[in-house]
Tab-separated table of C-alpha atoms in Angstrom:
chain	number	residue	atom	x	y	z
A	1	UNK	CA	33.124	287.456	23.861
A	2	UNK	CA	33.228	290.871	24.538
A	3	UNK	CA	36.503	293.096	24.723
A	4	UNK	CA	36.534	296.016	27.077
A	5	UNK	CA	39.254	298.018	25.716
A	6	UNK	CA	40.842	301.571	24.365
A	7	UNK	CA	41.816	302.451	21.068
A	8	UNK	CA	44.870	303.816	22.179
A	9	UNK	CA	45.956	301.288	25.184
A	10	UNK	CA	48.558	299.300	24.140
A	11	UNK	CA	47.839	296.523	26.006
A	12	UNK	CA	44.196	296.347	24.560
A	13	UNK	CA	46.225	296.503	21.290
A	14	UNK	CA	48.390	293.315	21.928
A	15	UNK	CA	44.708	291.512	22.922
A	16	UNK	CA	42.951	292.806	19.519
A	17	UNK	CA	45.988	291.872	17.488
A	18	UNK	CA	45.482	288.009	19.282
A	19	UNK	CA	41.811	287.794	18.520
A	20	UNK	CA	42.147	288.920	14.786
A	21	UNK	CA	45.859	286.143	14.498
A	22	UNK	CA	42.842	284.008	15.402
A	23	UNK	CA	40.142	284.792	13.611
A	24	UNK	CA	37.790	285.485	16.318
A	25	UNK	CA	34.647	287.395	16.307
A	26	UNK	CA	34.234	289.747	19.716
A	27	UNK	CA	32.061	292.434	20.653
A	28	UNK	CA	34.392	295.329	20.855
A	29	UNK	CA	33.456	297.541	24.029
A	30	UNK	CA	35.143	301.170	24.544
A	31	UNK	CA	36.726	302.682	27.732
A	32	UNK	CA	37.611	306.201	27.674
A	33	UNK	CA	40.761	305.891	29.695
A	34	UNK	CA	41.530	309.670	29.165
A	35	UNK	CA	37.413	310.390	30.595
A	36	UNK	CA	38.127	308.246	33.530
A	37	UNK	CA	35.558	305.473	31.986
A	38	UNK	CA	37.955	302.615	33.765
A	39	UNK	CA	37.225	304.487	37.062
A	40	UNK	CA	33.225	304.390	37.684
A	41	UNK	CA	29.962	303.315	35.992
A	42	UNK	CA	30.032	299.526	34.661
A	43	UNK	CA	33.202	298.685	33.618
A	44	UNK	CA	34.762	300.054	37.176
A	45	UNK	CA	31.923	297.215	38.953
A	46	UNK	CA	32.856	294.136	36.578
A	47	UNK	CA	37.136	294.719	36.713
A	48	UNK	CA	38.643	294.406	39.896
A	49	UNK	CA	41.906	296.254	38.808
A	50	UNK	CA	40.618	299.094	36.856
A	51	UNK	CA	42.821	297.914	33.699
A	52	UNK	CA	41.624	297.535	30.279
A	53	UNK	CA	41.933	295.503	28.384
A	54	UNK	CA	39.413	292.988	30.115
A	55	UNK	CA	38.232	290.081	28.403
A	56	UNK	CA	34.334	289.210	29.078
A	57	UNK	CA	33.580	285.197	28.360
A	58	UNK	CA	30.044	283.941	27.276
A	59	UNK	CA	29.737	282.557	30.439
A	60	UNK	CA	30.841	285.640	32.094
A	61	UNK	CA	34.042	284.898	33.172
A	62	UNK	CA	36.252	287.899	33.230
A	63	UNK	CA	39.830	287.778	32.145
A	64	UNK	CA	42.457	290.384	32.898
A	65	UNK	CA	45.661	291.086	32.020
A	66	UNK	CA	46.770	291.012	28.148
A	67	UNK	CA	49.531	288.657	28.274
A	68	UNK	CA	46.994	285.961	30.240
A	69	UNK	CA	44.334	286.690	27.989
A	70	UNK	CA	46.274	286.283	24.858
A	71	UNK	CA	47.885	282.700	26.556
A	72	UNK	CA	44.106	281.937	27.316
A	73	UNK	CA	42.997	282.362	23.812
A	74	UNK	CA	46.314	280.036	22.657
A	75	UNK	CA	44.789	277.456	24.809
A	76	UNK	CA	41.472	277.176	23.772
A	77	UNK	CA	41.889	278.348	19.787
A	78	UNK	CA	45.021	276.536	19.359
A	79	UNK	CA	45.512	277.190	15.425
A	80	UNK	CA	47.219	279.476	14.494
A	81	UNK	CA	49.595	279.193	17.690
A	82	UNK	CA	50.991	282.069	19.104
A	83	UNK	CA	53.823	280.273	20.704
A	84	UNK	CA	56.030	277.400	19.636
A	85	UNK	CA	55.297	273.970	20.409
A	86	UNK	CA	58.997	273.423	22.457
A	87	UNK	CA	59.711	274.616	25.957
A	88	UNK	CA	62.828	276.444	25.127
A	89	UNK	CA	61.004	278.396	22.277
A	90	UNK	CA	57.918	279.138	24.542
A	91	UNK	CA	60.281	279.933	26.851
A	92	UNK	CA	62.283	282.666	24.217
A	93	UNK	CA	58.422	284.058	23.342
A	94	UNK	CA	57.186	284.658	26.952
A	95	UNK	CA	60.345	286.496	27.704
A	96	UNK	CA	60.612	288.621	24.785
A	97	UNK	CA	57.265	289.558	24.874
A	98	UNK	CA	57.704	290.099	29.027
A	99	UNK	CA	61.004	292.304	28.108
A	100	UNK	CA	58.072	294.669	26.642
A	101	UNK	CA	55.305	294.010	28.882
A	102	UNK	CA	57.261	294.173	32.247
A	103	UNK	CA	60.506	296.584	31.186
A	104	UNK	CA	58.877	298.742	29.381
A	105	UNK	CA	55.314	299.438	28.770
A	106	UNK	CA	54.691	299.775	32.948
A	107	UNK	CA	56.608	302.810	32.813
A	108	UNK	CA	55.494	304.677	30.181
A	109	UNK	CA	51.558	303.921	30.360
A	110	UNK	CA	49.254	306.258	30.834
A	111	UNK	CA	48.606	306.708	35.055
A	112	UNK	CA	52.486	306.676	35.523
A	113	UNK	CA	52.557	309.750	33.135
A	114	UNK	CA	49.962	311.458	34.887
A	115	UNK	CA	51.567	310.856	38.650
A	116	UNK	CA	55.120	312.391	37.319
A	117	UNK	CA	52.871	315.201	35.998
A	118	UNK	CA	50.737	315.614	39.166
A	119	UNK	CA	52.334	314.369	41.816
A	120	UNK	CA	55.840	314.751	40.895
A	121	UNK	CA	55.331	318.048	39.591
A	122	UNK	CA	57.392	317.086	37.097
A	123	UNK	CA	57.619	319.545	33.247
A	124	UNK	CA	56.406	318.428	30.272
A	125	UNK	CA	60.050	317.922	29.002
A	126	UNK	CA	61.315	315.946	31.508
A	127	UNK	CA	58.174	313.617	31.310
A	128	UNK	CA	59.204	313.371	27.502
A	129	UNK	CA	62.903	312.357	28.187
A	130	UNK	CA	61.280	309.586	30.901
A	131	UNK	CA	59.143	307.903	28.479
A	132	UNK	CA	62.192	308.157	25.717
A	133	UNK	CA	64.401	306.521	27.807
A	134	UNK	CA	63.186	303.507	28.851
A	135	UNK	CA	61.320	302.593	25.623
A	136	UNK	CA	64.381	303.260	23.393
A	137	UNK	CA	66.601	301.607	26.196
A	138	UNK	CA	64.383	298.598	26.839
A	139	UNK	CA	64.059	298.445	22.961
A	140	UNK	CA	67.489	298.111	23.033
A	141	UNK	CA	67.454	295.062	25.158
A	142	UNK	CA	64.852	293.655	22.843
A	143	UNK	CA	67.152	293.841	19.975
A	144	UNK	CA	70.084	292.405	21.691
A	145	UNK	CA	67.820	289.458	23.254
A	146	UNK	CA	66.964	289.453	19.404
A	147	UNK	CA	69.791	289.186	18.099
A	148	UNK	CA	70.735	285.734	20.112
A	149	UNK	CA	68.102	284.331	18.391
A	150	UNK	CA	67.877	282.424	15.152
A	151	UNK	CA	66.410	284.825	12.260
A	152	UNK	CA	63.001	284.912	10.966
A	153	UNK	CA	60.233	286.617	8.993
A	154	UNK	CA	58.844	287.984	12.627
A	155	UNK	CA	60.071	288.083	16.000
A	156	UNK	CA	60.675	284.266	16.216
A	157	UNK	CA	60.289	282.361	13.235
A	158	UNK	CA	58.031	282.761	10.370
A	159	UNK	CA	54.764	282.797	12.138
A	160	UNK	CA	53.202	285.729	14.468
A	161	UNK	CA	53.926	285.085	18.193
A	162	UNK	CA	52.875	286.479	21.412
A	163	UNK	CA	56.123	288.141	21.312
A	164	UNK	CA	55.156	290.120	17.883
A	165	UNK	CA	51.470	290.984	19.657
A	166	UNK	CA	53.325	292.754	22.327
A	167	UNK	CA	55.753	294.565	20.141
A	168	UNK	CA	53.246	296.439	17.539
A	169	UNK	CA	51.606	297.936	20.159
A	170	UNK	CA	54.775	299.415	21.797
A	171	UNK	CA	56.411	300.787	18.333
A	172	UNK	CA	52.944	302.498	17.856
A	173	UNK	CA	53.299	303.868	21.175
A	174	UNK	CA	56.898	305.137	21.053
A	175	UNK	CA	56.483	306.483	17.374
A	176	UNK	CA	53.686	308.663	18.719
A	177	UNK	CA	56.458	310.159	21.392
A	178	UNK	CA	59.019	310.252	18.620
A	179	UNK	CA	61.608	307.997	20.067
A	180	UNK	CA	64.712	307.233	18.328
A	181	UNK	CA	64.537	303.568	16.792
A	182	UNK	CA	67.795	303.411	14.933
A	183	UNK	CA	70.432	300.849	16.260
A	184	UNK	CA	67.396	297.906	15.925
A	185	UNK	CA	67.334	296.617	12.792
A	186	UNK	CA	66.343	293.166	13.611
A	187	UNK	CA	63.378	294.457	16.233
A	188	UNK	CA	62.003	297.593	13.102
A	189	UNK	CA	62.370	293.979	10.408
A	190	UNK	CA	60.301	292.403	12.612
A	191	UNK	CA	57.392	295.280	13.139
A	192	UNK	CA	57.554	295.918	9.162
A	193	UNK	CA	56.782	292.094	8.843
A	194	UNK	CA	53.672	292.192	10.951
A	195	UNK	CA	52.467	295.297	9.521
A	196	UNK	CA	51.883	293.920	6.333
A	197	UNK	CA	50.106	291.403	8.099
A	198	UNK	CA	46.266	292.034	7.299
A	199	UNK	CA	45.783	290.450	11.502
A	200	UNK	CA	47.999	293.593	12.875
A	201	UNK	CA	46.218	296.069	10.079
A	202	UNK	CA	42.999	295.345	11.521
A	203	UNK	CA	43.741	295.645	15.051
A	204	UNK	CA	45.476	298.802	14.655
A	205	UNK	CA	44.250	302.022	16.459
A	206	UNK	CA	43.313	304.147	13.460
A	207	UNK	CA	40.658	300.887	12.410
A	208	UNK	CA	38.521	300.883	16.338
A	209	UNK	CA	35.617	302.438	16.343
A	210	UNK	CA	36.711	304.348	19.480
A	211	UNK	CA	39.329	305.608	17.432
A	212	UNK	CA	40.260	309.513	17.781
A	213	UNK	CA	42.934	311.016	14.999
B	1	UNK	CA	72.096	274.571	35.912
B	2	UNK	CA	73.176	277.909	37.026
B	3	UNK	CA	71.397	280.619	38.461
B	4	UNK	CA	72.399	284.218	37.758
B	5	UNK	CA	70.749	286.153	40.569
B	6	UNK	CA	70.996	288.606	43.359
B	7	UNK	CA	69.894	288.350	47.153
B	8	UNK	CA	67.400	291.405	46.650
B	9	UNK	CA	66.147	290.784	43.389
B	10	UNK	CA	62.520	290.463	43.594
B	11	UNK	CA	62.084	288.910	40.290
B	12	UNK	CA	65.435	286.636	41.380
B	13	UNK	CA	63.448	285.208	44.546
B	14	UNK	CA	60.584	284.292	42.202
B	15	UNK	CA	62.908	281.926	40.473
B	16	UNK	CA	64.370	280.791	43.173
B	17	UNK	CA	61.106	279.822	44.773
B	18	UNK	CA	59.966	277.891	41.677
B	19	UNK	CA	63.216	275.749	42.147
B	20	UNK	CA	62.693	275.458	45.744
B	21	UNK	CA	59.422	273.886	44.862
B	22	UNK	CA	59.939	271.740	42.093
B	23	UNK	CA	62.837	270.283	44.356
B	24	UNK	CA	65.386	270.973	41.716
B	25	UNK	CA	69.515	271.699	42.452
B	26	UNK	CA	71.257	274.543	41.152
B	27	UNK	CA	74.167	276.666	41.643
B	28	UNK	CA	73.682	279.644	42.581
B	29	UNK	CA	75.761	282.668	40.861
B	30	UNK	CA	75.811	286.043	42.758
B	31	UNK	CA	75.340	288.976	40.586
B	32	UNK	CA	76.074	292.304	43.120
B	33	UNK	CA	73.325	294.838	41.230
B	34	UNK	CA	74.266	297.694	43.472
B	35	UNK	CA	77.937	297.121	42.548
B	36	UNK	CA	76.876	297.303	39.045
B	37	UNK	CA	78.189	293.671	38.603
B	38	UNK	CA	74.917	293.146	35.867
B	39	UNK	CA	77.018	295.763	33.655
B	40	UNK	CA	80.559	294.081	33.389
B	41	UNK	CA	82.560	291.026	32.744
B	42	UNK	CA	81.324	287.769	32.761
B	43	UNK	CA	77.514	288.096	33.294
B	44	UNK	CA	77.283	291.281	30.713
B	45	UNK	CA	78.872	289.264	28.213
B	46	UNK	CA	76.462	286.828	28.507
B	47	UNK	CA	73.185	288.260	29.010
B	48	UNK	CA	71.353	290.459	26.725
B	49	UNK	CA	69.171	292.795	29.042
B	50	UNK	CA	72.076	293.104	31.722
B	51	UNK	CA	69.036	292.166	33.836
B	52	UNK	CA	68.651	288.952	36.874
B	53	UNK	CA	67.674	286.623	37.168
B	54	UNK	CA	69.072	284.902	34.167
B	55	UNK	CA	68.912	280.980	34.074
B	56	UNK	CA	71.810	278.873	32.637
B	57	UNK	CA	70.286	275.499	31.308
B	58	UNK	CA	73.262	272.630	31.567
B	59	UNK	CA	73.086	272.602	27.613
B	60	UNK	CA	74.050	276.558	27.513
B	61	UNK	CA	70.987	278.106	26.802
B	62	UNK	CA	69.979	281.067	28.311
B	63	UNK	CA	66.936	282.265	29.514
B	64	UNK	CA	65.799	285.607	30.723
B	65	UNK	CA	62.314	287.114	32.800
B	66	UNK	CA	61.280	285.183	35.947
B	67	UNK	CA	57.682	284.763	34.919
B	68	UNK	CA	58.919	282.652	31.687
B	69	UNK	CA	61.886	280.756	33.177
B	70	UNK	CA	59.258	279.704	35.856
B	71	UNK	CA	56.585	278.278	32.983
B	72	UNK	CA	59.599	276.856	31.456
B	73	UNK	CA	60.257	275.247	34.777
B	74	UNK	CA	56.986	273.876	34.914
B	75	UNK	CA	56.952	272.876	31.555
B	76	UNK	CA	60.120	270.629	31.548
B	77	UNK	CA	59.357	269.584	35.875
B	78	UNK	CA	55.639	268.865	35.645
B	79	UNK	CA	55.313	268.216	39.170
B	80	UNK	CA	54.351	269.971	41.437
B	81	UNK	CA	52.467	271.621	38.880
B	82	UNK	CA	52.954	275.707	39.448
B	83	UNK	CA	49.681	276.122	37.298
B	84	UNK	CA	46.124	275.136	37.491
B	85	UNK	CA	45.176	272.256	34.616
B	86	UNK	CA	42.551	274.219	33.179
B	87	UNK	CA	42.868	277.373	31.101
B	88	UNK	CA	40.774	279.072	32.908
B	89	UNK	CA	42.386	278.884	36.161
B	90	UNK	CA	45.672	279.281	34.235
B	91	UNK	CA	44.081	282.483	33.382
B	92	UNK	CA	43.749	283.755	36.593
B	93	UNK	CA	47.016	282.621	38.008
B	94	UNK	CA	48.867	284.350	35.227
B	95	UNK	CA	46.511	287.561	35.960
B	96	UNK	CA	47.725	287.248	39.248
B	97	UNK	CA	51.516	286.853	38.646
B	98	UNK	CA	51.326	290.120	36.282
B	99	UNK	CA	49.473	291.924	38.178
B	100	UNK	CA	52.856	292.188	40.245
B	101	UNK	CA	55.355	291.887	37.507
B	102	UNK	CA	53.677	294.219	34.845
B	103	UNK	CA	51.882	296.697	37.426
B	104	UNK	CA	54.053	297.211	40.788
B	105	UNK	CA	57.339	295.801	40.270
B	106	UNK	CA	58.782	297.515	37.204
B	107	UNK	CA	57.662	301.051	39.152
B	108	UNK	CA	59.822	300.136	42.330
B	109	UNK	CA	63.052	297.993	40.768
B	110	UNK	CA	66.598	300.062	41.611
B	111	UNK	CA	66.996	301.145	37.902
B	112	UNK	CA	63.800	302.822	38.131
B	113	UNK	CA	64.399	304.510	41.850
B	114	UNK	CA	67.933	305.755	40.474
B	115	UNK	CA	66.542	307.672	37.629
B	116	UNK	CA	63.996	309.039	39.971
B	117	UNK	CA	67.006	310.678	42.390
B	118	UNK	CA	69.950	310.809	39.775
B	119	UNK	CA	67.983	312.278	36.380
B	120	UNK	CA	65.135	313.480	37.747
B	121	UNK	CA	66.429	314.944	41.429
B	122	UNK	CA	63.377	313.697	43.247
B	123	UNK	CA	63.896	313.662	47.080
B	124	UNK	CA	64.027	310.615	48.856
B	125	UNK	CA	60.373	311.268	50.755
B	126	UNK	CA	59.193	311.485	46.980
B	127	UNK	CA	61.216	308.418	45.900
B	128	UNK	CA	59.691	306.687	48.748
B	129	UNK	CA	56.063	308.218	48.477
B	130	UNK	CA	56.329	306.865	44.555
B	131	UNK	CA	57.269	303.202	45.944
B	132	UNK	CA	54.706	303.180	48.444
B	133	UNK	CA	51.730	304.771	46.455
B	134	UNK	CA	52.337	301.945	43.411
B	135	UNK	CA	52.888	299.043	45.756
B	136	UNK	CA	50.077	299.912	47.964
B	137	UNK	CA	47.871	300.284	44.982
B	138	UNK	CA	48.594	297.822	43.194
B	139	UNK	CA	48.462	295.274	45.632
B	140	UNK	CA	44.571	296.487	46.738
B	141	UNK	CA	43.865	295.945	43.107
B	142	UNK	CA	45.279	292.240	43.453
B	143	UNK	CA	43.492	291.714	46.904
B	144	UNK	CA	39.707	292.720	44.631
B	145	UNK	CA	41.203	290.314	41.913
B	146	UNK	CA	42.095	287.581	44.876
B	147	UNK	CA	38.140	288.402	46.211
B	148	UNK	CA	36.658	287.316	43.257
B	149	UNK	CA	38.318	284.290	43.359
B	150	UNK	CA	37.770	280.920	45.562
B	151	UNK	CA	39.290	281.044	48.345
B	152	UNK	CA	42.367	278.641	48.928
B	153	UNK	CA	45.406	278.226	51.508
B	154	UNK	CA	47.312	280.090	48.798
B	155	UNK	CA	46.563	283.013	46.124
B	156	UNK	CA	44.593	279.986	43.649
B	157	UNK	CA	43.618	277.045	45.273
B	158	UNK	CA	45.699	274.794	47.740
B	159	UNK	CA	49.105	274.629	46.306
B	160	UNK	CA	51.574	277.252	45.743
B	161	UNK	CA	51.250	278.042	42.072
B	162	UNK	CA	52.936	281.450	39.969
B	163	UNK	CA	51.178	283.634	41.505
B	164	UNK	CA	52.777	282.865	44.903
B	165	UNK	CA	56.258	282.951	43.511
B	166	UNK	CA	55.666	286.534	42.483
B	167	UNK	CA	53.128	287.399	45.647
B	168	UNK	CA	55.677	287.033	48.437
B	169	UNK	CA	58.901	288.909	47.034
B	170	UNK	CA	56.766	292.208	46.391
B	171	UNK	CA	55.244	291.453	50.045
B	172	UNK	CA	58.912	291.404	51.139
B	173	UNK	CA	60.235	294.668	49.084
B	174	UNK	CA	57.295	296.182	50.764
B	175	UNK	CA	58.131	295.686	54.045
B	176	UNK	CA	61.487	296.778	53.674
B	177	UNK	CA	59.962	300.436	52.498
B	178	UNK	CA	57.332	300.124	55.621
B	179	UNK	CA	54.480	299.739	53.095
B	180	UNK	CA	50.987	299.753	54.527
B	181	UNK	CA	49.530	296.684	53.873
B	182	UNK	CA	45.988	297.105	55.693
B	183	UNK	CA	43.029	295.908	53.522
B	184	UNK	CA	44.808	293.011	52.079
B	185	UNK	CA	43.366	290.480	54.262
B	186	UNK	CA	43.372	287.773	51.401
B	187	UNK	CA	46.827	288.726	49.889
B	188	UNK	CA	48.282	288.537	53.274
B	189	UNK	CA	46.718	285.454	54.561
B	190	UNK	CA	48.127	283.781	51.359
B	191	UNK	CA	51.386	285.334	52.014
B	192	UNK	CA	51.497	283.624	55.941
B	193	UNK	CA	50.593	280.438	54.291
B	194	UNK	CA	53.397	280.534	51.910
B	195	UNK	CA	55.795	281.943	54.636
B	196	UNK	CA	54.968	278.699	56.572
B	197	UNK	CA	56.306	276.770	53.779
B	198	UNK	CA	59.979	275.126	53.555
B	199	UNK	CA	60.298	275.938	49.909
B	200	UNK	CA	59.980	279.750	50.440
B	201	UNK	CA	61.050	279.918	53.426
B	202	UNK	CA	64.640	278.257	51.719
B	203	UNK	CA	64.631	280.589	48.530
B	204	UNK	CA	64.002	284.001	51.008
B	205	UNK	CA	66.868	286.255	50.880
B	206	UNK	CA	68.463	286.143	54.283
B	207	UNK	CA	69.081	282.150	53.025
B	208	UNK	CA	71.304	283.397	49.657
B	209	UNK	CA	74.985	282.986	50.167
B	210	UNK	CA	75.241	286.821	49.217
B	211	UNK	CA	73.145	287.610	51.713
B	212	UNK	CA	74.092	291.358	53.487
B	213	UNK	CA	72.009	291.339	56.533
């Protein structure tokens, strides 16, 4: 398998956390989002939406999408499982992880910042208060949806979820725009959890060999 | 079960689609978004992210983001199956679905549009050049993801699956903000197909008793 990915992306980040939960082996292939590498060359030819991260099969299958890839890999490397075997719990997991990967992460990625910027004409500060708002606000949702839930060690339950591979990425994210996480004590118990988790160490930004500090 | 949804809602008509097709009753529960309805009484109290659709299950349980009540649907009402059998056209369906619910819809929702004109005093030919140029764009990047697909009646294949249920509300949101939908040839032939069936054709919003034509 080979990952086409970005240190930095979050999504690719949520997709590298998966494949380490599982112990898979992949070929780890860089795109320079910030260079424009998504836009032109190879990896422009093989994804039809531009998007890392894309997920390249043996057989040459290409995956998009991080939240399909990660269900993908659930499917056909069942153990560990990265969602519960009950309806009602899958159904908690897909929509905690979507209250990150379709509240909040869409509006704070990297093109959207750029088009405010460009297009929009819009300062530097104002582009700052943007990207603070809706990832402390939807964060805020996250604890609340949370908070309905029975506790455990991570986002649901005691073992890594789908739901905990799309929050990492999007703490990472915020803390690197310095948003204000207080008020989520449940959501910050959960990210502490998986950090000591050797899977989420692994994945993390600072350990790809794209990696820029 | 009850329904907590509004007319407009894209993410609302995806739901109600999915119940349309699996031929299941509900009662439907108006939720006035432009009223602020989402941020008061009854439906605040219950629902963590303030956001539709939000699905009552007859037990109590709540569950919240289309894309996971839907698989929860499918889950629990097998047939007709919204999902391919194999988890590789799984894959792609659920590529498909979020390639409208992580990439164009969370751009062009009314929360997002407000901020635009109330924090960030954007015009409304900006507001509107924003909707067009991520709805447009998005949905040529789902028309190259469609192309290297098989083609079917519908998005994947010859039954309406996910990707359908989130396909035709963006097509509709898009018309109403005269998007131009040239070079789609694929997404809009699977959108005619689906238009010609009973199930959408029930769950579109000029059939919702809060319909405001």
């Amino acid at each position: 398998m080979k990952l086409h990915n970005y240190f930095r992306s979050s999504a690719s980040f949520r997709v590298r956390i998966a494949l380490e939960l599982k112990g898979l082996s992949y070929e780890y292939v860089p795109v320079h989002l910030v260079k424009g590498e998504h836009k032109q060359g190879e990896f422009a030819a093989k994804s039809a939406n531009g998007l890392v991260p894309m997920l390249e099969l043996d057989g040459g299958e290409r995956l998009a999408q991080s939240m399909a890839i990660i269900e993908y890999l659930d499917e056909t490397h069942p153990e560990p499982a990265l969602l519960p075997k009950d309806a009602l719990g899958r159904a908690h997991v897909r929509s905690l992880a979507q209250s990150i990967a379709c509240e909040i992460h869409p509006l704070n990625n990297l093109r959207v910042l750029k088009y405010l910027v460009r297009e929009m004409k819009v300062d530097e500060e104002a582009k700052n208060t943007w990207y603070r708002h809706w990832v402390r606000d939807g964060l805020l949702a996250f604890e609340r949806e949370l908070s309905q839930l029975p506790q455990g060690t991570y986002c649901y339950g005691d073992t890594p979820t789908l739901a905990d591979c799309c929050l990492v990425p999007q703490i990472f994210n915020g803390k690197r725009f310095n948003v204000d996480f207080s008020g989520m004590d449940r959501t910050m118990a959960a990210f502490d959890a998986c950090m000591k988790h050797p899977a989420f160490q692994k994945a993390q930004p600072s350990n790809c060999p794209d990696n820029e500090p």
